[in-house]
Tab-separated table of C-alpha atoms in Angstrom:
chain	number	residue	atom	x	y	z
A	389	SER	CA	-4.969	-16.633	28.454
A	390	ASP	CA	-7.668	-16.360	26.014
A	391	ASP	CA	-8.826	-13.211	28.423
A	392	LYS	CA	-5.457	-11.750	27.897
A	393	VAL	CA	-5.757	-12.384	24.009
A	394	GLY	CA	-9.068	-10.655	24.269
A	395	HIS	CA	-8.232	-7.922	26.689
A	396	GLY	CA	-5.002	-7.370	24.230
A	397	ASN	CA	-7.293	-7.268	20.898
A	398	ILE	CA	-9.521	-4.787	23.111
A	399	LEU	CA	-7.113	-2.745	23.747
A	400	ILE	CA	-5.781	-2.684	20.341
A	401	ASN	CA	-9.037	-1.454	18.892
A	402	VAL	CA	-9.128	1.225	21.674
A	403	GLY	CA	-6.008	2.406	20.464
A	404	LYS	CA	-7.358	2.411	16.853
A	405	LEU	CA	-10.234	4.757	18.007
A	406	LYS	CA	-7.803	6.928	19.901
A	407	GLU	CA	-5.798	7.627	17.289
A	408	SER	CA	-8.862	8.299	14.835
A	409	GLN	CA	-9.319	10.714	17.488
A	410	ASP	CA	-5.841	12.431	16.845
A	411	SER	CA	-4.986	11.221	20.648
A	412	LEU	CA	-1.878	9.613	19.763
A	413	LYS	CA	-0.101	9.587	23.208
A	414	GLU	CA	-3.253	8.049	24.331
A	415	ALA	CA	-3.419	5.264	21.738
A	416	LEU	CA	0.671	5.052	21.808
A	417	GLN	CA	-0.095	4.494	25.803
A	418	ILE	CA	-2.769	2.240	24.927
A	419	TYR	CA	-0.494	0.034	22.401
A	420	ASN	CA	2.340	-0.078	24.900
A	421	GLU	CA	-0.807	-1.993	27.410
A	422	ALA	CA	-1.678	-4.538	24.693
A	423	TYR	CA	1.908	-4.764	23.595
A	424	ASN	CA	2.746	-5.873	27.658
A	425	LEU	CA	-0.266	-8.025	27.841
A	426	PHE	CA	0.781	-10.156	24.758
A	427	VAL	CA	4.067	-10.209	25.916
A	428	SER	CA	2.968	-11.791	28.965
A	429	GLN	CA	0.697	-14.628	27.202
A	430	GLY	CA	3.205	-15.213	24.468
A	431	GLY	CA	1.021	-14.373	21.958
A	432	LEU	CA	3.647	-13.919	18.826
A	433	ARG	CA	0.903	-12.338	16.043
A	434	GLY	CA	-0.471	-9.198	19.017
A	435	ILE	CA	2.963	-8.669	20.050
A	436	ALA	CA	3.367	-7.760	16.594
A	437	VAL	CA	0.129	-6.274	15.601
A	438	SER	CA	1.101	-3.713	18.954
A	439	LEU	CA	4.491	-3.654	17.608
A	440	TYR	CA	3.674	-1.813	14.180
A	441	ARG	CA	0.714	0.396	15.950
A	442	ILE	CA	3.634	1.364	18.207
A	443	ALA	CA	5.666	2.223	15.493
A	444	LYS	CA	2.777	3.954	12.763
A	445	ILE	CA	2.993	6.300	16.124
A	446	GLU	CA	6.098	7.223	17.146
A	447	THR	CA	6.712	7.819	13.129
A	448	GLU	CA	3.987	10.093	13.268
A	449	LEU	CA	5.187	11.686	16.514
A	450	ASN	CA	8.630	12.446	14.869
A	451	GLN	CA	10.238	9.412	16.590
A	452	PRO	CA	11.319	7.344	13.203
A	453	GLU	CA	14.246	5.902	14.512
A	454	LEU	CA	12.221	4.534	17.528
A	455	ALA	CA	10.137	3.078	14.972
A	456	LEU	CA	12.602	1.047	12.734
A	457	ALA	CA	13.213	-0.614	16.080
A	458	LYS	CA	9.837	-1.646	16.566
A	459	LEU	CA	8.619	-2.461	12.302
A	460	ASN	CA	12.475	-4.725	12.336
A	461	GLU	CA	11.016	-6.720	15.208
A	462	ALA	CA	7.713	-6.788	13.958
A	463	GLU	CA	8.776	-7.741	10.290
A	464	GLU	CA	10.718	-10.758	11.948
A	465	ILE	CA	7.314	-12.333	13.641
A	466	TYR	CA	5.674	-11.976	10.227
A	467	LEU	CA	7.789	-13.637	8.581
A	468	LYS	CA	8.139	-16.474	10.718
A	469	LEU	CA	3.832	-16.763	11.143
A	470	ASP	CA	4.018	-16.137	7.621
A	471	GLU	CA	1.538	-13.605	8.003
A	472	LYS	CA	1.798	-11.544	4.681
A	473	TYR	CA	-1.134	-9.250	5.823
A	474	GLY	CA	1.370	-8.317	8.456
A	475	LEU	CA	4.010	-7.879	5.966
A	476	ILE	CA	2.478	-5.469	3.729
A	477	PHE	CA	1.077	-3.128	6.816
A	478	SER	CA	4.841	-3.153	8.081
A	479	TYR	CA	6.907	-2.712	5.022
A	480	ASN	CA	4.356	0.136	3.947
A	481	GLN	CA	5.014	1.910	7.272
A	482	PHE	CA	8.434	1.224	6.901
A	483	SER	CA	8.442	3.407	4.228
A	484	ARG	CA	6.858	6.342	5.767
A	485	THR	CA	9.079	6.270	8.476
A	486	TYR	CA	12.113	5.894	5.972
A	487	ASN	CA	10.538	8.545	4.331
A	488	LYS	CA	10.682	10.759	7.554
A	489	LEU	CA	14.071	9.908	7.597
A	490	GLY	CA	15.469	11.018	4.123
A	491	GLU	CA	15.691	8.020	2.906
A	492	SER	CA	13.797	7.454	0.087
A	493	THR	CA	15.867	4.643	-1.770
A	494	LYS	CA	15.185	2.400	1.384
A	495	ALA	CA	11.292	4.028	1.344
A	496	ILE	CA	10.824	2.789	-2.368
A	497	GLU	CA	12.409	-0.594	-1.573
A	498	MET	CA	9.887	-0.951	1.276
A	499	ALA	CA	6.779	0.195	-0.657
A	500	LYS	CA	8.155	-2.205	-3.490
A	501	LYS	CA	8.522	-4.904	-1.111
A	502	ALA	CA	4.564	-4.111	-0.196
A	503	GLN	CA	3.520	-3.664	-3.645
A	504	ASN	CA	4.732	-7.482	-4.504
A	505	LEU	CA	2.805	-8.923	-1.428
A	506	ALA	CA	0.105	-7.217	-2.146
A	507	PHE	CA	0.040	-8.458	-5.787
A	508	GLN	CA	0.457	-12.226	-4.686
A	509	ILE	CA	-2.488	-12.068	-2.162
A	510	ASN	CA	-4.326	-9.704	-4.345
A	511	SER	CA	-4.984	-7.200	-1.965
A	512	GLU	CA	-6.434	-3.844	-4.154
A	513	PRO	CA	-6.359	-1.566	-0.331
A	514	LEU	CA	-2.914	-2.413	0.239
A	515	LEU	CA	-1.797	-2.136	-3.538
A	516	ALA	CA	-3.038	1.072	-3.557
A	517	GLU	CA	-1.738	1.954	-0.128
A	518	SER	CA	2.027	1.093	-1.460
A	519	PHE	CA	1.280	3.093	-4.760
A	520	LEU	CA	0.851	5.784	-2.089
A	521	ARG	CA	3.539	5.443	-0.533
A	522	LEU	CA	5.860	5.097	-3.688
A	523	SER	CA	4.752	8.561	-5.160
A	524	GLU	CA	5.888	9.579	-1.547
A	525	ALA	CA	9.052	8.677	-2.152
A	526	TYR	CA	9.930	9.475	-5.498
A	527	LYS	CA	7.960	12.829	-4.576
A	528	LYS	CA	10.649	13.307	-1.671
A	529	ARG	CA	13.714	12.682	-4.372
A	530	LYS	CA	12.066	15.241	-6.974
A	531	GLN	CA	11.198	12.351	-9.581
A	532	PHE	CA	8.085	14.191	-9.937
A	533	GLU	CA	6.980	11.720	-13.027
A	534	LEU	CA	7.571	8.811	-11.023
A	535	ALA	CA	5.703	10.252	-8.229
A	536	PHE	CA	3.121	11.368	-10.383
A	537	ASP	CA	2.669	8.074	-12.089
A	538	ALA	CA	2.529	6.354	-9.048
A	539	PHE	CA	-0.399	8.729	-7.337
A	540	GLU	CA	-2.215	7.885	-10.435
A	541	SER	CA	-2.021	3.759	-10.135
A	542	TYR	CA	-3.056	5.124	-6.322
A	543	GLU	CA	-5.924	7.182	-7.358
A	544	LYS	CA	-6.813	4.517	-9.780
A	545	ILE	CA	-7.235	1.425	-7.351
A	546	ASN	CA	-9.072	3.970	-4.964
A	547	THR	CA	-12.132	4.963	-7.218
A	548	GLU	CA	-12.485	1.642	-8.450
A	549	LEU	CA	-12.226	0.525	-5.099
A	550	ILE	CA	-14.833	3.005	-4.342
A	551	SER	CA	-17.124	2.222	-7.157
A	552	TRP	CA	-17.372	-1.258	-6.366
A	553	GLU	CA	-18.551	-0.241	-2.476
A	554	ASN	CA	-21.355	1.968	-3.984
A	555	ASN	CA	-22.029	-0.832	-6.827
A	556	LYS	CA	-22.731	-3.126	-3.805
A	557	ARG	CA	-24.516	-0.857	-2.015
A	558	VAL	CA	-26.949	-0.300	-4.747
A	559	SER	CA	-27.100	-3.849	-5.111
A	560	SER	CA	-28.224	-4.907	-1.564
A	561	LEU	CA	-30.597	-1.892	-1.440
A	562	GLU	CA	-32.393	-3.468	-4.886
A	563	HIS	CA	-32.553	-6.895	-2.713
A	564	GLN	CA	-34.176	-5.766	0.018
């Protein structure tokens, strides 16, 4: 059963690669295969990750209703496991999906949920993403000032992260 978990994790990574190459239908197929593997061995975390990944693709492929069902299931598992990172990823994806459906109120609500958890666990990259989702939802509502403010926060965090990464690289080069 450890083999199945390992194989499932490899499939998730292959799916991410396909996703990054814009082979969405192929990625979806691979994520579904991973999901079935995790289900067959009862790995809750793997099931939740697969569901999140599948939902992300379904949203991109304009199947938001299917995506919401998967995200609800993933959220339930992440809550059971008290897995905050998974919840943040899911809430940000909920926000994207609701935004695609034109439900900006729910999109904002989910982005704020993601934001609160990202603050709690002090995750700058996930916080940045939640500001981006907020910005998109406000823009959809034509609340341009709020959209701009949220986007500015996203940009600020992102710039700090890039600068921090660059400083880390320079410092490691200096110490070689």
